[in-house]
PDB file of C-alpha atoms in Angstrom:
ATOM      1  CA  MET A  30     -90.405 -58.936-106.288  1.00 50.00           C
ATOM      2  CA  SER A  31     -87.511 -57.156-107.572  1.00 49.00           C
ATOM      3  CA  THR A  32     -84.600 -56.096-105.516  1.00 51.00           C
ATOM      4  CA  ILE A  33     -83.375 -52.642-106.105  1.00 50.00           C
ATOM      5  CA  SER A  34     -79.726 -52.334-105.378  1.00 49.00           C
ATOM      6  CA  LYS A  35     -78.388 -48.966-104.674  1.00 55.00           C
ATOM      7  CA  THR A  36     -74.857 -48.589-105.891  1.00 56.00           C
ATOM      8  CA  SER A  37     -72.835 -45.476-105.573  1.00 58.00           C
ATOM      9  CA  SER A  38     -69.851 -44.571-107.579  1.00 69.00           C
ATOM     10  CA  PRO A  39     -66.389 -45.160-106.100  1.00 71.00           C
ATOM     11  CA  LYS A  40     -65.548 -41.472-106.596  1.00 73.00           C
ATOM     12  CA  LYS A  41     -68.537 -40.394-104.521  1.00 73.00           C
ATOM     13  CA  GLU A  42     -67.624 -42.832-101.732  1.00 77.00           C
ATOM     14  CA  SER A  43     -64.011 -41.670-101.646  1.00 80.00           C
ATOM     15  CA  ARG A  44     -65.164 -38.035-101.431  1.00 81.00           C
ATOM     16  CA  GLU A  45     -67.491 -38.907 -98.549  1.00 81.00           C
ATOM     17  CA  VAL A  46     -64.690 -40.754 -96.732  1.00 79.00           C
ATOM     18  CA  ALA A  47     -62.313 -37.832 -97.263  1.00 79.00           C
ATOM     19  CA  MET A  48     -64.935 -35.390 -95.968  1.00 79.00           C
ATOM     20  CA  ALA A  49     -65.556 -37.562 -92.898  1.00 78.00           C
ATOM     21  CA  GLN A  50     -61.807 -37.682 -92.207  1.00 83.00           C
ATOM     22  CA  ARG A  51     -61.553 -33.892 -92.483  1.00 82.00           C
ATOM     23  CA  ILE A  52     -64.457 -33.397 -90.096  1.00 82.00           C
ATOM     24  CA  THR A  53     -62.949 -35.863 -87.617  1.00 80.00           C
ATOM     25  CA  THR A  54     -59.571 -34.108 -87.828  1.00 80.00           C
ATOM     26  CA  LEU A  55     -61.195 -30.721 -87.311  1.00 75.00           C
ATOM     27  CA  VAL A  56     -63.115 -31.954 -84.263  1.00 71.00           C
ATOM     28  CA  LEU A  57     -59.911 -33.410 -82.779  1.00 71.00           C
ATOM     29  CA  LEU A  58     -58.033 -30.148 -83.347  1.00 72.00           C
ATOM     30  CA  ILE A  59     -60.783 -28.176 -81.634  1.00 75.00           C
ATOM     31  CA  GLU A  60     -60.722 -30.590 -78.678  1.00 73.00           C
ATOM     32  CA  ILE A  61     -56.918 -30.249 -78.416  1.00 73.00           C
ATOM     33  CA  LEU A  62     -57.165 -26.449 -78.443  1.00 70.00           C
ATOM     34  CA  PHE A  63     -59.758 -26.511 -75.671  1.00 63.00           C
ATOM     35  CA  LEU A  64     -57.556 -28.898 -73.658  1.00 64.00           C
ATOM     36  CA  LEU A  65     -54.474 -26.685 -74.099  1.00 66.00           C
ATOM     37  CA  ASN A  66     -56.459 -23.625 -73.038  1.00 64.00           C
ATOM     38  CA  TYR A  67     -57.745 -25.490 -69.989  1.00 56.00           C
ATOM     39  CA  VAL A  68     -54.243 -26.639 -68.980  1.00 56.00           C
ATOM     40  CA  SER A  69     -52.935 -23.093 -69.469  1.00 57.00           C
ATOM     41  CA  GLN A  70     -55.633 -21.701 -67.191  1.00 55.00           C
ATOM     42  CA  ILE A  71     -54.845 -24.332 -64.553  1.00 50.00           C
ATOM     43  CA  ALA A  72     -51.145 -23.384 -64.662  1.00 51.00           C
ATOM     44  CA  LYS A  73     -51.929 -19.670 -64.299  1.00 51.00           C
ATOM     45  CA  THR A  74     -54.314 -20.308 -61.414  1.00 48.00           C
ATOM     46  CA  ALA A  75     -51.821 -22.609 -59.715  1.00 47.00           C
ATOM     47  CA  ALA A  76     -49.063 -20.023 -60.135  1.00 47.00           C
ATOM     48  CA  ALA A  77     -51.236 -17.413 -58.472  1.00 49.00           C
ATOM     49  CA  ASN A  78     -52.275 -19.651 -55.569  1.00 47.00           C
ATOM     50  CA  ASP A  79     -49.598 -22.276 -54.905  1.00 49.00           C
ATOM     51  CA  GLY A  80     -46.167 -22.047 -53.368  1.00 60.00           C
ATOM     52  CA  ASP A  81     -44.544 -19.565 -51.030  1.00 82.00           C
ATOM     53  CA  VAL A  82     -41.904 -18.500 -53.561  1.00 86.00           C
ATOM     54  CA  ILE A  83     -41.499 -18.191 -57.288  1.00 88.00           C
ATOM     55  CA  HIS A  84     -38.321 -19.067 -59.152  1.00 92.00           C
ATOM     56  CA  VAL A  85     -37.290 -17.105 -62.213  1.00 93.00           C
ATOM     57  CA  THR A  86     -34.478 -18.674 -64.211  1.00 94.00           C
ATOM     58  CA  GLY A  87     -32.701 -17.904 -67.449  1.00 93.00           C
ATOM     59  CA  LYS A  88     -29.336 -17.424 -69.156  1.00 93.00           C
ATOM     60  CA  VAL A  89     -27.108 -14.504 -70.075  1.00 93.00           C
ATOM     61  CA  MET A  90     -24.934 -14.946 -73.148  1.00 91.00           C
ATOM     62  CA  CYS A  91     -22.317 -12.996 -75.115  1.00 88.00           C
ATOM     63  CA  GLN A  92     -23.013 -12.660 -78.818  1.00 84.00           C
ATOM     64  CA  ASP A  93     -20.156 -11.430 -81.045  1.00 78.00           C
ATOM     65  CA  CYS A  94     -21.341  -9.703 -84.241  1.00 76.00           C
ATOM     66  CA  THR A  95     -17.882  -9.864 -85.852  1.00 76.00           C
ATOM     67  CA  LEU A  96     -18.298 -13.591 -86.472  1.00 73.00           C
ATOM     68  CA  ASN A  97     -19.908 -15.035 -89.586  1.00 68.00           C
ATOM     69  CA  TYR A  98     -23.683 -15.532 -89.439  1.00 68.00           C
ATOM     70  CA  ASP A  99     -23.616 -19.195 -88.389  1.00 71.00           C
ATOM     71  CA  GLN A 100     -21.110 -18.557 -85.597  1.00 68.00           C
ATOM     72  CA  TRP A 101     -22.976 -15.411 -84.534  1.00 66.00           C
ATOM     73  CA  ILE A 102     -26.262 -17.288 -84.199  1.00 66.00           C
ATOM     74  CA  ASN A 103     -24.934 -20.537 -82.730  1.00 71.00           C
ATOM     75  CA  GLY A 104     -21.682 -19.441 -81.104  1.00 70.00           C
ATOM     76  CA  SER A 105     -22.841 -17.346 -78.163  1.00 81.00           C
ATOM     77  CA  GLU A 106     -20.905 -17.910 -74.947  1.00 87.00           C
ATOM     78  CA  PRO A 107     -22.298 -17.871 -71.392  1.00 90.00           C
ATOM     79  CA  ILE A 108     -21.292 -14.922 -69.215  1.00 90.00           C
ATOM     80  CA  LYS A 109     -20.293 -15.593 -65.607  1.00 93.00           C
ATOM     81  CA  GLY A 110     -21.007 -12.855 -63.069  1.00 93.00           C
ATOM     82  CA  ALA A 111     -23.530 -10.785 -65.039  1.00 93.00           C
ATOM     83  CA  VAL A 112     -26.246  -9.229 -62.868  1.00 95.00           C
ATOM     84  CA  VAL A 113     -29.938  -9.738 -63.668  1.00 94.00           C
ATOM     85  CA  SER A 114     -32.732  -8.086 -61.683  1.00 94.00           C
ATOM     86  CA  ILE A 115     -36.415  -8.545 -61.045  1.00 94.00           C
ATOM     87  CA  THR A 116     -38.722  -5.651 -60.224  1.00 93.00           C
ATOM     88  CA  CYS A 117     -42.297  -6.345 -59.126  1.00 91.00           C
ATOM     89  CA  MET A 118     -44.924  -3.627 -59.020  1.00 89.00           C
ATOM     90  CA  ASP A 119     -48.392  -3.353 -57.532  1.00 84.00           C
ATOM     91  CA  GLU A 120     -51.569  -2.304 -59.337  1.00 85.00           C
ATOM     92  CA  ARG A 121     -50.765   1.367 -58.665  1.00 86.00           C
ATOM     93  CA  GLU A 122     -47.344   0.939 -60.356  1.00 87.00           C
ATOM     94  CA  ARG A 123     -45.347   1.218 -57.132  1.00 87.00           C
ATOM     95  CA  VAL A 124     -42.279  -0.974 -56.667  1.00 89.00           C
ATOM     96  CA  ARG A 125     -43.165  -3.751 -54.216  1.00 87.00           C
ATOM     97  CA  TYR A 126     -40.072  -5.924 -54.654  1.00 90.00           C
ATOM     98  CA  TYR A 127     -36.614  -5.614 -56.165  1.00 93.00           C
ATOM     99  CA  GLY A 128     -34.003  -8.364 -56.235  1.00 92.00           C
ATOM    100  CA  SER A 129     -31.011  -9.435 -58.283  1.00 93.00           C
ATOM    101  CA  ASP A 130     -28.757 -12.407 -58.907  1.00 94.00           C
ATOM    102  CA  LYS A 131     -25.403 -13.050 -60.580  1.00 94.00           C
ATOM    103  CA  THR A 132     -24.985 -15.677 -63.268  1.00 94.00           C
ATOM    104  CA  ASP A 133     -22.913 -18.789 -62.676  1.00 94.00           C
ATOM    105  CA  GLU A 134     -20.205 -20.237 -64.976  1.00 94.00           C
ATOM    106  CA  ARG A 135     -22.932 -21.539 -67.326  1.00 94.00           C
ATOM    107  CA  GLY A 136     -24.472 -18.055 -67.576  1.00 92.00           C
ATOM    108  CA  GLN A 137     -27.539 -19.150 -65.600  1.00 95.00           C
ATOM    109  CA  PHE A 138     -29.363 -17.221 -62.893  1.00 94.00           C
ATOM    110  CA  ASP A 139     -32.091 -18.204 -60.440  1.00 94.00           C
ATOM    111  CA  LEU A 140     -34.058 -15.401 -58.826  1.00 93.00           C
ATOM    112  CA  ILE A 141     -36.120 -16.551 -55.845  1.00 92.00           C
ATOM    113  CA  VAL A 142     -38.943 -14.239 -54.790  1.00 89.00           C
ATOM    114  CA  ASP A 143     -41.270 -14.594 -51.802  1.00 88.00           C
ATOM    115  CA  LYS A 144     -44.894 -14.448 -52.911  1.00 84.00           C
ATOM    116  CA  VAL A 145     -45.994 -12.842 -49.658  1.00 81.00           C
ATOM    117  CA  LEU A 146     -44.380  -9.440 -49.259  1.00 74.00           C
ATOM    118  CA  TYR A 147     -43.788  -7.273 -46.226  1.00 71.00           C
ATOM    119  CA  GLY A 148     -47.141  -6.266 -44.751  1.00 72.00           C
ATOM    120  CA  GLY A 149     -48.860  -9.457 -45.929  1.00 76.00           C
ATOM    121  CA  LYS A 150     -49.443  -8.279 -49.508  1.00 79.00           C
ATOM    122  CA  ASN A 151     -49.417 -10.972 -52.177  1.00 83.00           C
ATOM    123  CA  LEU A 152     -47.014 -10.570 -55.073  1.00 81.00           C
ATOM    124  CA  LYS A 153     -48.558 -10.841 -58.528  1.00 86.00           C
ATOM    125  CA  PRO A 154     -46.013 -12.443 -60.898  1.00 89.00           C
ATOM    126  CA  ASN A 155     -47.598 -10.857 -63.984  1.00 89.00           C
ATOM    127  CA  LEU A 156     -46.557  -7.440 -62.592  1.00 90.00           C
ATOM    128  CA  CYS A 157     -42.883  -8.449 -62.429  1.00 92.00           C
ATOM    129  CA  ASN A 158     -40.196  -7.510 -64.951  1.00 93.00           C
ATOM    130  CA  VAL A 159     -36.797  -9.237 -65.385  1.00 94.00           C
ATOM    131  CA  ARG A 160     -33.908  -7.460 -67.136  1.00 93.00           C
ATOM    132  CA  LEU A 161     -30.162  -7.124 -67.513  1.00 93.00           C
ATOM    133  CA  VAL A 162     -28.419  -4.843 -64.998  1.00 93.00           C
ATOM    134  CA  SER A 163     -24.663  -5.095 -65.520  1.00 91.00           C
ATOM    135  CA  PRO A 164     -22.127  -7.285 -67.305  1.00 90.00           C
ATOM    136  CA  ALA A 165     -19.262  -9.015 -65.555  1.00 85.00           C
ATOM    137  CA  ASP A 166     -16.766  -8.080 -68.255  1.00 83.00           C
ATOM    138  CA  GLN A 167     -16.701  -4.927 -70.376  1.00 85.00           C
ATOM    139  CA  SER A 168     -15.258  -6.843 -73.348  1.00 86.00           C
ATOM    140  CA  CYS A 169     -18.805  -8.132 -73.857  1.00 85.00           C
ATOM    141  CA  GLY A 170     -20.751  -5.487 -71.985  1.00 87.00           C
ATOM    142  CA  ILE A 171     -23.169  -3.823 -74.396  1.00 86.00           C
ATOM    143  CA  PRO A 172     -26.722  -4.933 -73.516  1.00 88.00           C
ATOM    144  CA  THR A 173     -28.960  -5.929 -76.408  1.00 86.00           C
ATOM    145  CA  ASP A 174     -32.714  -6.289 -76.513  1.00 85.00           C
ATOM    146  CA  PHE A 175     -32.630  -9.832 -77.892  1.00 81.00           C
ATOM    147  CA  GLY A 176     -34.968 -11.697 -75.581  1.00 83.00           C
ATOM    148  CA  ASN A 177     -36.022  -8.331 -74.064  1.00 87.00           C
ATOM    149  CA  GLY A 178     -32.944  -8.244 -71.855  1.00 86.00           C
ATOM    150  CA  GLN A 179     -32.541  -4.484 -72.019  1.00 88.00           C
ATOM    151  CA  THR A 180     -36.193  -3.395 -71.798  1.00 90.00           C
ATOM    152  CA  GLY A 181     -37.199  -6.310 -69.568  1.00 90.00           C
ATOM    153  CA  GLU A 182     -39.365  -9.386 -69.891  1.00 91.00           C
ATOM    154  CA  LYS A 183     -42.674  -9.721 -68.065  1.00 92.00           C
ATOM    155  CA  LEU A 184     -43.575 -12.952 -66.301  1.00 90.00           C
ATOM    156  CA  VAL A 185     -46.541 -14.151 -68.324  1.00 86.00           C
ATOM    157  CA  GLN A 186     -47.024 -17.871 -67.833  1.00 84.00           C
ATOM    158  CA  PRO A 187     -45.120 -20.247 -65.574  1.00 83.00           C
ATOM    159  CA  PHE A 188     -42.890 -22.817 -67.222  1.00 86.00           C
ATOM    160  CA  MET A 189     -43.570 -25.336 -64.460  1.00 84.00           C
ATOM    161  CA  VAL A 190     -45.999 -25.655 -61.574  1.00 80.00           C
ATOM    162  CA  PHE A 191     -45.490 -28.649 -59.301  1.00 77.00           C
ATOM    163  CA  LYS A 192     -46.664 -28.870 -55.712  1.00 75.00           C
ATOM    164  CA  ASN A 193     -45.113 -25.790 -54.044  1.00 76.00           C
ATOM    165  CA  LEU A 194     -42.797 -24.942 -56.955  1.00 82.00           C
ATOM    166  CA  VAL A 195     -43.725 -22.209 -59.423  1.00 87.00           C
ATOM    167  CA  LYS A 196     -41.000 -21.610 -62.008  1.00 90.00           C
ATOM    168  CA  PHE A 197     -40.770 -19.031 -64.793  1.00 92.00           C
ATOM    169  CA  VAL A 198     -38.118 -19.151 -67.520  1.00 93.00           C
ATOM    170  CA  VAL A 199     -37.042 -15.972 -69.304  1.00 92.00           C
ATOM    171  CA  GLY A 200     -34.494 -15.093 -71.981  1.00 85.00           C
ATOM    172  CA  PRO A 201     -31.866 -15.920 -72.894  1.00 90.00           C
ATOM    173  CA  PHE A 202     -30.595 -12.369 -72.560  1.00 91.00           C
ATOM    174  CA  TYR A 203     -27.595 -11.159 -74.565  1.00 89.00           C
ATOM    175  CA  TYR A 204     -24.701  -8.753 -74.260  1.00 89.00           C
ATOM    176  CA  THR A 205     -22.501  -7.983 -77.239  1.00 86.00           C
ATOM    177  CA  THR A 206     -19.010  -6.588 -77.845  1.00 83.00           C
ATOM    178  CA  PRO A 207     -18.385  -2.809 -78.017  1.00 81.00           C
ATOM    179  CA  MET A 208     -17.560  -3.153 -81.731  1.00 79.00           C
ATOM    180  CA  CYS A 209     -21.155  -4.270 -82.328  1.00 73.00           C
ATOM    181  CA  ASP A 210     -22.749  -1.320 -80.532  1.00 68.00           C
ATOM    182  CA  THR A 211     -24.863   0.845 -82.827  1.00 67.00           C
ATOM    183  CA  PRO A 212     -24.051   4.544 -82.476  1.00 62.00           C
ATOM    184  CA  LYS A 213     -26.771   6.863 -81.236  1.00 63.00           C
ATOM    185  CA  TYR A 214     -27.038  10.101 -83.144  1.00 61.00           C
ATOM    186  CA  GLU A 215     -28.669  13.332 -82.068  1.00 63.00           C
ATOM    187  CA  ASN A 216     -31.861  14.326 -83.919  1.00 61.00           C
ATOM    188  CA  ASN A 217     -32.138  10.795 -85.388  1.00 56.00           C
ATOM    189  CA  TYR A 218     -29.607  11.480 -88.181  1.00 52.00           C
TER     190      TYR A 218
END
């Protein structure tokens, strides 16, 4: 009897190992994506069903365009006393809730909204819009649309859901100095 030994080349084995590693990595990535999607859906469902109030927090900053690029990007200062509002609509695009808050010395605001409105209607956070209303100081009082502060930011997905706390984070929103305001021309000239 003769023994037939089957030997494969080292190159072929290394290719097979590499292919197996790629397949394993791909399977793990797919599993992670499914897990992230599942967690996201849980957070959205919890935001819609849990808690009596929602918190919407963020910051309002002053950005000075006269500074060099590095200072302009990294040197924004918080604005105390700026007003930020939240407007929540219903499915028929009627205003169901309006509220506002002023920023503290760190430029932070915390809007607290009851999820059950007058008449027993439930507020839907995804129909709410948060935006800049007014600056505290005209020296940095030109609203910008960085972070959608001027047009408003919709509440899409909660930042945190824990027991009865549902928290959304928006922004930061920015004002700039009057020198940085872009002029508006008639007829787009």
